[in-house]
Coordinates of C-alpha atoms and ligand atoms in Angstrom, one line a residue:
X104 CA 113.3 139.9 94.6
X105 CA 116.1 138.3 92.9
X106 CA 119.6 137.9 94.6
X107 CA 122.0 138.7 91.4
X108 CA 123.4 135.6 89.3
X109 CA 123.2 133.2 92.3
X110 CA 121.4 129.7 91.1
X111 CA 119.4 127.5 92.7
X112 CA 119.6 124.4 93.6
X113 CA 115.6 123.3 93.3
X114 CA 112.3 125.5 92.7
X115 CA 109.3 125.3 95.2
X116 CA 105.7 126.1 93.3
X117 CA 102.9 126.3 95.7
X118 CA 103.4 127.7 99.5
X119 CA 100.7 126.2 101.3
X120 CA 101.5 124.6 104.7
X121 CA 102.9 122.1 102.9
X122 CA 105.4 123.7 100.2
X123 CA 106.4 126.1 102.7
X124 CA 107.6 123.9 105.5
X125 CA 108.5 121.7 102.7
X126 CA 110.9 124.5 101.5
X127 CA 112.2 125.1 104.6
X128 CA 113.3 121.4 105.1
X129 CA 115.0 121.2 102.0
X130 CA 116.6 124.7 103.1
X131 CA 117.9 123.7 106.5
X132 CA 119.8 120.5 104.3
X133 CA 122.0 123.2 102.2
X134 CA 119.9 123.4 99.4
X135 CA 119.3 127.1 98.0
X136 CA 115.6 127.1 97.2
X137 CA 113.7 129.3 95.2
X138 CA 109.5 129.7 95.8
X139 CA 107.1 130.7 94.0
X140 CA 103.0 130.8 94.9
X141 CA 100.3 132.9 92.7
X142 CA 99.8 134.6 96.0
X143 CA 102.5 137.0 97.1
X144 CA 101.7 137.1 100.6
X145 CA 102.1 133.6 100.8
X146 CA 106.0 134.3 99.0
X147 CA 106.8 136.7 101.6
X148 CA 105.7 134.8 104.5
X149 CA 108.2 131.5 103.3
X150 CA 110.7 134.5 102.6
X151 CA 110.4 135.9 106.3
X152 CA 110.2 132.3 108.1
X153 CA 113.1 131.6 106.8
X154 CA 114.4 134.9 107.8
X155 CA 113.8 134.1 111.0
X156 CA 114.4 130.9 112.0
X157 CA 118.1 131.6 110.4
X158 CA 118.2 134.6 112.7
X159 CA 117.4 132.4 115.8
X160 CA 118.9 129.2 115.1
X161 CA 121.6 129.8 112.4
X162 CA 123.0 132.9 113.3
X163 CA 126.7 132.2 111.3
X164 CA 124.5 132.4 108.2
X165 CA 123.7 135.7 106.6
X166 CA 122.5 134.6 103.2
X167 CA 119.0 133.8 102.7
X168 CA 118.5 130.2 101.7
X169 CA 115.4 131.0 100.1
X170 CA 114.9 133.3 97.1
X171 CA 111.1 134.5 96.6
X172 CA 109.8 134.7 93.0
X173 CA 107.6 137.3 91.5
X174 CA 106.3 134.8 88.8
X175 CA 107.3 131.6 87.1
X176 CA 110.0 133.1 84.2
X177 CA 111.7 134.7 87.6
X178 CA 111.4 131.3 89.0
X179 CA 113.1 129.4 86.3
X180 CA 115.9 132.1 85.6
X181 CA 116.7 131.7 89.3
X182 CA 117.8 128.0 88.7
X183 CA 120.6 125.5 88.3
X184 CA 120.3 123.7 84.7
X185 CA 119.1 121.1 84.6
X186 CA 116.3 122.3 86.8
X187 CA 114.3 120.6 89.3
X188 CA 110.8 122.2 90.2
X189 CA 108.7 120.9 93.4
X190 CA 104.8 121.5 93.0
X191 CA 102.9 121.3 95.9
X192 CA 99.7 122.6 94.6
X193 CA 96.2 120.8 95.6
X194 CA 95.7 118.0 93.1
X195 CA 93.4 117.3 90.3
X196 CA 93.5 120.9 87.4
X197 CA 95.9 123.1 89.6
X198 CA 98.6 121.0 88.5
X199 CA 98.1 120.6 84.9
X200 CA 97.3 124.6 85.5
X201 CA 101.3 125.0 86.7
X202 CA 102.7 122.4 84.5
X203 CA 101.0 124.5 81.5
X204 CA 102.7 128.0 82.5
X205 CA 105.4 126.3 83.2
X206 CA 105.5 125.4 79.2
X207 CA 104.7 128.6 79.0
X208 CA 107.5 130.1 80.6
X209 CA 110.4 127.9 78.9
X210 CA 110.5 125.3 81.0
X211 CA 113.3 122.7 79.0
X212 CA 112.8 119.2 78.5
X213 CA 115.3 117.9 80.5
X214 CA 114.2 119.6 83.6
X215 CA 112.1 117.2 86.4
X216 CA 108.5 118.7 88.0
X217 CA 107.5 116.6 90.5
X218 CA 104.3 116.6 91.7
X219 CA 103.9 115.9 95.9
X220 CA 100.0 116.6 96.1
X221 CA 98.0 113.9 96.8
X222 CA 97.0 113.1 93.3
X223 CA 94.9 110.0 91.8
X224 CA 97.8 107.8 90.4
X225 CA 95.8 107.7 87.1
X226 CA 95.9 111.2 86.8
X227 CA 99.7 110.6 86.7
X228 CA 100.0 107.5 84.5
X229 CA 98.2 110.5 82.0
X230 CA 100.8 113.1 83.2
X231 CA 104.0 111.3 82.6
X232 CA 103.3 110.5 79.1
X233 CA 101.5 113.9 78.3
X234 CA 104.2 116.0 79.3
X235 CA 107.2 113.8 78.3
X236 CA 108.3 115.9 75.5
X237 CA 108.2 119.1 77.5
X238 CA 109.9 117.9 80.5
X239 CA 110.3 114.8 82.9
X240 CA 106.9 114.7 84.9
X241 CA 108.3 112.8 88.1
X242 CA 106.0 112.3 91.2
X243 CA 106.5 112.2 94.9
X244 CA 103.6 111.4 97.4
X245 CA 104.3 113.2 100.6
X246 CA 103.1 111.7 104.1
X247 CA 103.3 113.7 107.5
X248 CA 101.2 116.7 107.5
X249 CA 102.7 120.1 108.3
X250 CA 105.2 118.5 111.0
X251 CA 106.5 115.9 108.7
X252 CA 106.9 118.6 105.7
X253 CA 109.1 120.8 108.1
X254 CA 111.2 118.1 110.2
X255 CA 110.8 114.6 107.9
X256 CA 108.2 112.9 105.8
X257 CA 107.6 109.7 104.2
X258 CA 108.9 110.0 100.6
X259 CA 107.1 108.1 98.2
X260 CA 108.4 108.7 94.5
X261 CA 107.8 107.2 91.4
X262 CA 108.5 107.9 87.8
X263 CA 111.4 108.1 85.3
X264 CA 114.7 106.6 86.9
X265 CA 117.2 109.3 85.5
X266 CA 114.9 112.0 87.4
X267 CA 115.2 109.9 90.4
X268 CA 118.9 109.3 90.2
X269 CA 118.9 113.3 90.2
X270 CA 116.3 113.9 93.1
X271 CA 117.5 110.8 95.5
X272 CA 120.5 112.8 97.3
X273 CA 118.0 115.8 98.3
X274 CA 115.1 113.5 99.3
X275 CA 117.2 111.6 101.4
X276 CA 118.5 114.9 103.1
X277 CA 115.0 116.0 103.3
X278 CA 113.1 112.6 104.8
X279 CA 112.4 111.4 108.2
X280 CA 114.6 109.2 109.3
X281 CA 114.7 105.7 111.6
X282 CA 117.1 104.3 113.6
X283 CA 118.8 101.4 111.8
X284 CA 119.0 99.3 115.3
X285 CA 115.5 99.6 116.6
X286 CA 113.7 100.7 113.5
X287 CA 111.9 103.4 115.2
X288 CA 111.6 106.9 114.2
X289 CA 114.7 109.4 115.2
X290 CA 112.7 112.7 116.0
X291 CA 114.5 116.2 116.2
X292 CA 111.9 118.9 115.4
X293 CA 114.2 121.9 115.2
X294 CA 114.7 124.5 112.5
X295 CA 118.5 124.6 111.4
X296 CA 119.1 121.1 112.9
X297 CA 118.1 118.4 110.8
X298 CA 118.7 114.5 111.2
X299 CA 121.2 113.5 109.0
X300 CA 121.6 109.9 110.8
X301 CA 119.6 106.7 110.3
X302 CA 117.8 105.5 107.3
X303 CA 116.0 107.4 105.1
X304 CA 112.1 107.3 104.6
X305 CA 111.8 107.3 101.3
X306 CA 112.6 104.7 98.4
X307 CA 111.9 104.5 94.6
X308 CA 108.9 103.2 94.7
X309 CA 109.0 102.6 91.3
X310 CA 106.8 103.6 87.6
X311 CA 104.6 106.8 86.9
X312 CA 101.8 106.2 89.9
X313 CA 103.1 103.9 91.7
X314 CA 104.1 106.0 94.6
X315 CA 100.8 107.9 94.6
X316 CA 99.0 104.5 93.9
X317 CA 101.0 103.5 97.5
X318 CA 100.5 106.6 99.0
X319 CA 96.4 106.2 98.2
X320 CA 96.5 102.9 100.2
X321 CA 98.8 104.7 102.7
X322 CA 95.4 107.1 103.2
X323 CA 93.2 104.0 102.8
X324 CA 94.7 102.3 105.9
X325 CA 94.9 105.8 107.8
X326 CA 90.7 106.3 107.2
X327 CA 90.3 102.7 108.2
X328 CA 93.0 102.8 111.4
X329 CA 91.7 106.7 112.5
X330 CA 88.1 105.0 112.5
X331 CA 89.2 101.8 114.2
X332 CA 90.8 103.9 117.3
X333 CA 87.2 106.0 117.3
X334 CA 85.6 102.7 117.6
X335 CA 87.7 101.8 120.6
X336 CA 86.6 105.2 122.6
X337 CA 83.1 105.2 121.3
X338 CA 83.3 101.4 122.8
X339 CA 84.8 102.4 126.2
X340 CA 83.0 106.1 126.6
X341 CA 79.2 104.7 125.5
X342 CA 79.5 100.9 126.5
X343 CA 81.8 101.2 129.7
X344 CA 81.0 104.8 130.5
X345 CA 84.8 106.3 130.5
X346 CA 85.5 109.9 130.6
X347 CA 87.2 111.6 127.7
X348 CA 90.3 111.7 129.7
X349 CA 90.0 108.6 131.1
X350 CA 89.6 106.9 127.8
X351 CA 93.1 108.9 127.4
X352 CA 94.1 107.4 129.9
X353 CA 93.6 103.6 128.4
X354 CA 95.2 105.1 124.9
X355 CA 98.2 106.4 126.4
X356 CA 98.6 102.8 128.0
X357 CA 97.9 100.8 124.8
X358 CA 100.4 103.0 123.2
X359 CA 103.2 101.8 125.0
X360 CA 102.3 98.1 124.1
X361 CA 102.1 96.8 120.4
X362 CA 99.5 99.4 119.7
X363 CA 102.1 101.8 119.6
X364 CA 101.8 104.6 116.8
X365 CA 101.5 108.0 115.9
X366 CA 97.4 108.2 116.1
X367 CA 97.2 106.3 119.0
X368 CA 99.1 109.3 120.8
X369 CA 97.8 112.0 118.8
X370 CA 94.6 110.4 119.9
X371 CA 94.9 110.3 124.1
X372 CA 96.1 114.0 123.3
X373 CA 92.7 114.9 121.4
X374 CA 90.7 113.0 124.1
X375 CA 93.0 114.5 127.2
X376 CA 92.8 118.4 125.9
X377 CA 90.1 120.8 127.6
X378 CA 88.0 123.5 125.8
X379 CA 89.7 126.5 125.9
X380 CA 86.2 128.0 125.4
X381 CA 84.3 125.8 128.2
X382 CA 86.6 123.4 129.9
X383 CA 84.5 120.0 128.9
X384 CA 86.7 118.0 127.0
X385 CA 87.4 119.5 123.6
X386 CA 86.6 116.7 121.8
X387 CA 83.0 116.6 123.4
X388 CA 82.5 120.0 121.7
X389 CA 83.8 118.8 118.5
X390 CA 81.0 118.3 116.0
X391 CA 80.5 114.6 115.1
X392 CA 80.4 114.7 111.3
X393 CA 83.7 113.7 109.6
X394 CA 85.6 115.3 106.3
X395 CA 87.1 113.9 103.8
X396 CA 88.9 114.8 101.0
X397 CA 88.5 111.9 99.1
X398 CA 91.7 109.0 99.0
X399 CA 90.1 106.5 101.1
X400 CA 87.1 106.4 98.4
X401 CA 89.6 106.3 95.6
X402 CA 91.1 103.5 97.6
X403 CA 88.0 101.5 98.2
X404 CA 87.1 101.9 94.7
X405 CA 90.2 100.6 93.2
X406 CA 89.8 97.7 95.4
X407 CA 86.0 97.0 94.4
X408 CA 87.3 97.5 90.7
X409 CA 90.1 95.3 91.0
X410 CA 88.5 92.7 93.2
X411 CA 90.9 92.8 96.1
X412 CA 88.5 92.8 99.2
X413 CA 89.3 95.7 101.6
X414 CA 86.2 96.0 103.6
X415 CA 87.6 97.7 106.8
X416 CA 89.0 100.7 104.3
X417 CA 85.4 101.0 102.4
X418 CA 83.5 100.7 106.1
X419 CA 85.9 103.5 107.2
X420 CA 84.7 105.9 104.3
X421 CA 81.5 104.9 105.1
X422 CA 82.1 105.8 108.4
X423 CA 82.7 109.0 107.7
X424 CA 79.6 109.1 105.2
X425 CA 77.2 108.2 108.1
X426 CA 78.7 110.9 110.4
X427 CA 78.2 113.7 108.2
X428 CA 74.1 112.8 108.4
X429 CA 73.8 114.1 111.7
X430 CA 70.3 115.6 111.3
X431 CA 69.0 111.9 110.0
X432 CA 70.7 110.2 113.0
X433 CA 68.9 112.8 115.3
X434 CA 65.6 112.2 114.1
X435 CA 66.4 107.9 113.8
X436 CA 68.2 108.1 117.2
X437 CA 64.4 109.0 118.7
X438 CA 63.1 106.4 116.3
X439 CA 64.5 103.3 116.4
X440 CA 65.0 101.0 119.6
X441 CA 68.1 99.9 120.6
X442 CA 69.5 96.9 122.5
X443 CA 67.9 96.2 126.3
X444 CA 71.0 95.0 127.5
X445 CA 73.6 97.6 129.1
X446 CA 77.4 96.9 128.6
X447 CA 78.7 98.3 131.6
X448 CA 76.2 96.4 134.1
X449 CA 77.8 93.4 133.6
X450 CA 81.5 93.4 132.3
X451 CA 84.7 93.6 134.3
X452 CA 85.6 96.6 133.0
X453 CA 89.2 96.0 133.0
X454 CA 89.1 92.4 131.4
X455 CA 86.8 94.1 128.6
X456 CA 89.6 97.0 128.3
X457 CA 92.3 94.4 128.0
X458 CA 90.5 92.3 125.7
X459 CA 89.5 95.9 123.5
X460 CA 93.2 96.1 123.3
X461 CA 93.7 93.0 121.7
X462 CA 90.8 93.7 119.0
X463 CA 92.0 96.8 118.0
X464 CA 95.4 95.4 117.6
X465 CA 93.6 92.3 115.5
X466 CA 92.1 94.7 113.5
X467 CA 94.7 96.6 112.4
X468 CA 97.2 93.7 111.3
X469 CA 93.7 93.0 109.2
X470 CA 93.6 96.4 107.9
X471 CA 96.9 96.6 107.0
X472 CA 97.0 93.1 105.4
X473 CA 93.7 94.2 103.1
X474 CA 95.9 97.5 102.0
X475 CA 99.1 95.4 101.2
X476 CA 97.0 92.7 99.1
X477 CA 95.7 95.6 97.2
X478 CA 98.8 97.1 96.6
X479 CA 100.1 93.4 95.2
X480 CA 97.4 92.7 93.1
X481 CA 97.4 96.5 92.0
X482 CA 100.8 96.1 91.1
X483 CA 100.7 92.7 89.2
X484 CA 97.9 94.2 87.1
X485 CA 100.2 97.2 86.5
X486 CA 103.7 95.2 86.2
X487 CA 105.1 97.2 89.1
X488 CA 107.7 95.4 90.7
X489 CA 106.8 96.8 94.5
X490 CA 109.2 96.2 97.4
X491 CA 106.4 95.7 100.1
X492 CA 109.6 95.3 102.7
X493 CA 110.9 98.7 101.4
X494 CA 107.7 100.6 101.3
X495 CA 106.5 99.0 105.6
X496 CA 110.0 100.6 106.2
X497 CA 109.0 104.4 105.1
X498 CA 106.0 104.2 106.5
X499 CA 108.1 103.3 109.8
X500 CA 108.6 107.2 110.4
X501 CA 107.5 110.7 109.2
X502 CA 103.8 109.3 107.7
X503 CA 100.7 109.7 109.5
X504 CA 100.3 105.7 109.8
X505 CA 104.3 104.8 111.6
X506 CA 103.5 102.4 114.1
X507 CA 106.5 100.4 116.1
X508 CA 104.4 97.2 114.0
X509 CA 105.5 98.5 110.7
X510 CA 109.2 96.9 111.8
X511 CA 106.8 93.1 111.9
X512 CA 105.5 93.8 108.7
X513 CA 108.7 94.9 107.4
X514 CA 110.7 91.8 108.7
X515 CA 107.5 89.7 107.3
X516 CA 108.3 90.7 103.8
X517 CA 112.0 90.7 104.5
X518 CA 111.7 86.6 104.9
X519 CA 109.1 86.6 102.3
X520 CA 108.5 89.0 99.4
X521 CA 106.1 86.6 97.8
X522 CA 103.9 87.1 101.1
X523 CA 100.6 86.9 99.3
X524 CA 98.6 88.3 102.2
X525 CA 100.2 89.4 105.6
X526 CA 97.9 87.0 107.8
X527 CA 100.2 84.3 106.2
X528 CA 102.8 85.4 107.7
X529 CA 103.6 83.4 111.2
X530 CA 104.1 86.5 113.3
X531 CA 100.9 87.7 112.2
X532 CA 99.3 84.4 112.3
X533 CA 100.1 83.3 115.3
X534 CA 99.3 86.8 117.2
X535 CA 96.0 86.9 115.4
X536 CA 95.1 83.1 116.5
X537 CA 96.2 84.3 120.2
X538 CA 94.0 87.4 120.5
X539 CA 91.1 86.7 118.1
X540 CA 88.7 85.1 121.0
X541 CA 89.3 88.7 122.6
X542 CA 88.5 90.2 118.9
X543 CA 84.9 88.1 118.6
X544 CA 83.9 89.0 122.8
X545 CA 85.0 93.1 122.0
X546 CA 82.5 92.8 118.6
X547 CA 80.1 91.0 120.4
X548 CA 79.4 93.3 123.1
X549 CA 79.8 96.2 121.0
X550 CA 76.8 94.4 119.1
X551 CA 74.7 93.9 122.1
X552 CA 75.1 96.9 123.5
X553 CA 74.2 98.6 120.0
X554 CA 77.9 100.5 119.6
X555 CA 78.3 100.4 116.2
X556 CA 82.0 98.9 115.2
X557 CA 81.8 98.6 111.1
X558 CA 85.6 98.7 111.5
X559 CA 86.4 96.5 113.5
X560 CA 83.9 93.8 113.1
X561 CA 84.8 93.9 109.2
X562 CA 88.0 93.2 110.2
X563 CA 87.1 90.1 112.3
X564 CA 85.0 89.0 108.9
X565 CA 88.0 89.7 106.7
X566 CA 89.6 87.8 109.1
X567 CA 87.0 84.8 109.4
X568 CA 86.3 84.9 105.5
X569 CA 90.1 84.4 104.9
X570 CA 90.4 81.3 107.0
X571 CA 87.5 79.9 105.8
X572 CA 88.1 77.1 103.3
X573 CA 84.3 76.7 102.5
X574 CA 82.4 79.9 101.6
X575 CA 78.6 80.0 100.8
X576 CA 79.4 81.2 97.2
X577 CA 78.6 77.3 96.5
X578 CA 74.8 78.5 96.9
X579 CA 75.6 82.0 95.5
X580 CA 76.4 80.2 92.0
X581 CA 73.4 78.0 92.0
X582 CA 71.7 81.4 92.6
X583 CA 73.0 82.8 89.6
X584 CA 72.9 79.8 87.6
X585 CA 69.1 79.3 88.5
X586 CA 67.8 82.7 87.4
X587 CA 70.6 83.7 84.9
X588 CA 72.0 80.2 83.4
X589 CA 75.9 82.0 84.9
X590 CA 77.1 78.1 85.1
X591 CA 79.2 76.3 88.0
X592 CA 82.2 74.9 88.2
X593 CA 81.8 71.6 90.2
X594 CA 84.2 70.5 93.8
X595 CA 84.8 66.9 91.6
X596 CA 85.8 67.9 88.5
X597 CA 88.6 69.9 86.6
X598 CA 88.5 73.7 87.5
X599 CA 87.3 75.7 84.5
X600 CA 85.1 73.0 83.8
X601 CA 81.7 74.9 83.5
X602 CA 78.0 73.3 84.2
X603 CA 74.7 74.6 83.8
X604 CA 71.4 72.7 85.6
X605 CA 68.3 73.1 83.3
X606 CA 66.7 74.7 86.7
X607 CA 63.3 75.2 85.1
X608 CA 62.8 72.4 83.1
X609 CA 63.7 68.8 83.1
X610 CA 67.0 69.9 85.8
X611 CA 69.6 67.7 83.9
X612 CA 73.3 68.9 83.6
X613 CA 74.4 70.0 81.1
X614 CA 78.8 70.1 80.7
X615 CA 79.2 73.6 78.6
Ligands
6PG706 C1 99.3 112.3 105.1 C2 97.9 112.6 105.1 C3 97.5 113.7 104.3 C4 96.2 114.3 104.6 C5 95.1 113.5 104.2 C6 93.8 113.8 104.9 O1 99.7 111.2 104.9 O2 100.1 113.2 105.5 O3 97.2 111.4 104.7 O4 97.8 113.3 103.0 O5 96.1 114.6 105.9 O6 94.8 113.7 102.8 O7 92.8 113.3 104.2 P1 91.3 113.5 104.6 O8 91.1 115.0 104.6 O9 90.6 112.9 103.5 O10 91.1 112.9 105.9

């Protein structure tokens, strides 16, 4: 398949939806590509898309832009020295599988792989320093799905500065871009016409695993926002009796308000489309039991095992957990009683509506506030230097989570980059104080009327344990003191200062 002695300019490995339109991205910004995929339909297929969109859209062009491989020594003979190699392969052995043949097939140490799948950022730390001698191991965590891969994703690299300094002019080409004035997202979703105006959405994020650390909280926050908008319809469909499209309806609404973002509209369009099959709602014929594929448990693990409290992101993969027991909630749905007391009978519905909005919004600063602290103390423990104001302004277009409130965070970091938790901030602190009576009356009804909210009632008692100056682990100590001798530290005396009461004999205190 090789077009004689013409190089390169970058290798794609791995044409799945996401390497192809990847590819072609990278194409339509004057880079020659050359792909590669252990299945040769999968070549062909990259090979004849491109075919065709230049046909249609770039007719003054008749040199393909992408060369197909038969195998990796084809691959690497096809490029520009030193060579860079994208891998978008699934994560986890495939990619120590490619970067092995890749050894294999002469691969030279100064040429850059870089991994875009969505890897565990250990698995990368490991990587980077196991692969160092053979080449530069660079990694880029891709947000956007197949649309953002084709027309403009969030770029989130990290690794070896000289492969970045190398990689930054194509990523740039390649990334979705916002609009300098308004900081919202510039959207053009046509082949052979990319956006080359506005910022960028991608920035060196900086060591190995940093950007797939961010990119796992970027996930984290998108379980824990997905399940936050499901509460809001389970809310108004169960408790206040909407139709499917009507709860649309409300979405599309909130959406041009500060709830705007990219799942609130993909959601009134889920909720607004009919069956092809029957014409209910589609979503009605959707089976209740959510996937996963596993970064939001990464991300609530790395918070439990750091001990940076991200509740709303665990409850969301529990969420999900829950769901996919639908058999158990069958049989315990004609089991167990639930609540008397019948939402609808006695709300104005458009008051609760309203004050829903405000409690979904509440929630979702809080969500967003739990994935930033983790990234902070993530990042101190790892001596990454993070630009949190840098990393709200990628995620302002191309990723799954953009949201027109990614410009407050961003502008909340820009005046502080100390910002130890984004509730501090006054924007945030003062919207939150407004709206939170609206938060506690949306969780309370959801409570009596037996909706289950874990999302966005642990949000409210993120919120609620954050501004509480007293907690109850006062008693929690004397617990663990009592049975286990743990020690105290006491409110009148220096901190570190440890006590111990002899709770089962004489009950002096003792100073350790
Ligand atoms: C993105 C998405 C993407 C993918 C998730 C889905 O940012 O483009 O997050 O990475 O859609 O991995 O994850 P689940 O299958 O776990 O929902």
């Amino acid at each position: 398949m090789n077009n004689q002695n013409q190089l390169y300019d970058i290798g794609v490995i791995g044409l799945g939806v996401m390497g192809k339109n990847l590819a072609l991205n990278i194409a339509d910004n004057q880079y020659r590509v050359a792909a590669f995929d252990l299945d040769e339909l999968k070549v062909k297929e990259t090979v004849r898309q491109e075919e065709l969109e230049r046909k249609q859209y770039l007719k003054h062009l008749t040199q393909a832009r992408i060369l197909g491989c038969n195998n990796l020594s084809e691959l690497l003979s096809s490029l520009e020295k030193p060579r860079i190699l994208l891998l978008s392969v699934p994560a986890g052995a495939p990619v120590d599988g490619v970067c092995e043949s890749l050894i294999e097939a002469g691969i030279e140490s100064d040429d850059i792989v870089i991994d875009t799948g969505n890897s565990l950022w250990t698995d990368t730390v490991d990587r980077e320093l196991s692969y160092n001698q053979d080449f530069h191991f660079f990694s880029c965590a891709v947000s956007g799905g197949e649309v953002g891969a084709r027309f403009g994703p969030s770029l989130m690299p990290s690794g070896s500065l000289t492969a970045w300094s190398r990689i930054e002019p194509i990523w740039q080409a390649i990334a979705a871009k916002v609009d300098t004035k308004t900081g919202l997202p510039i959207e053009r979703f046509e082949p052979g016409n990319p956006v080359t105006e506005g910022e960028p959405c991608t920035t060196y994020i900086g060591p190995a695993g940093s950007g797939h650390y961010v990119k796992m909280v970027h996930n984290g926050i998108e379980y824990a926002d997905m399940q936050l908008i499901c509460e809001a319809y389970h809310l108004l469909s169960q408790g206040l009796g909407l139709s499917a499209s009507e709860v649309g309806d409300v979405f599309e609404r909130w959406n041009k308000g500060s709830l705007n973002s990219y799942l609130m509209e993909i959601s009134a369009d889920v909720l607004k489309q009919a069956d092809p099959l029957t014409a209910a709602p589609l979503v009605e014929m959707i089976l209740d039991k959510a996937g996963q594929k596993g970064t939001g448990l990464w991300t609530a693990v790395s918070s439990l095992q750091i001990g940076c409290p991200a509740p709303t992101i665990a409850e969301a993969v529990y969420a999900r957990a829950v769901s996919t027991q639908k058999t158990q909630r069958q049989q315990l749905s004609k089991l167990l009683a639930g609540p008397s007391l019948s939402l609808s009978s006695e709300l104005d519905k458009q008051a609760f509506i309203d004050q829903l909005e405000h409690a979904l919004y509440c929630a979702k600063v809080s969500c967003y506030a739990q994935g930033f602290q983790l990234m902070a103390m993530q990042a101190k423990e790892m001596g990454w230097q993070l630009d949190f104001a840098e990393i709200a302004k990628i995620w302002r277009a191309g990723c799954i989570i953009r949201a027109t409130f990614l410009q407050s965070i961003t502008q909340a970091y820009q005046q502080d980059s100390e910002l130890e938790n984004l509730l501090m901030a006054d924007v945030f602190a003062k919207q939150l104080s407004a709206k939170q009576d609206d938060w506690r009356i949306a969780v309370s009804q959801a409570v009596m009327s037996g909706v289950p909210v874990p999302c966005i009632s642990s949000a409210l008692a993120y919120y609620d344990s954050y501004r509480s100056s007293v907690l109850p682990a006062n008693l929690l100590q004397g617990q663990r003191d009592y049975f286990g001798a743990h020690t105290f530290e006491r409110t009148d005396k220096p901190a570190g200062e440890k006590y111990h009461l002899n709770w089962s004999s004489d009950r002096k205190l003792n100073k350790l």
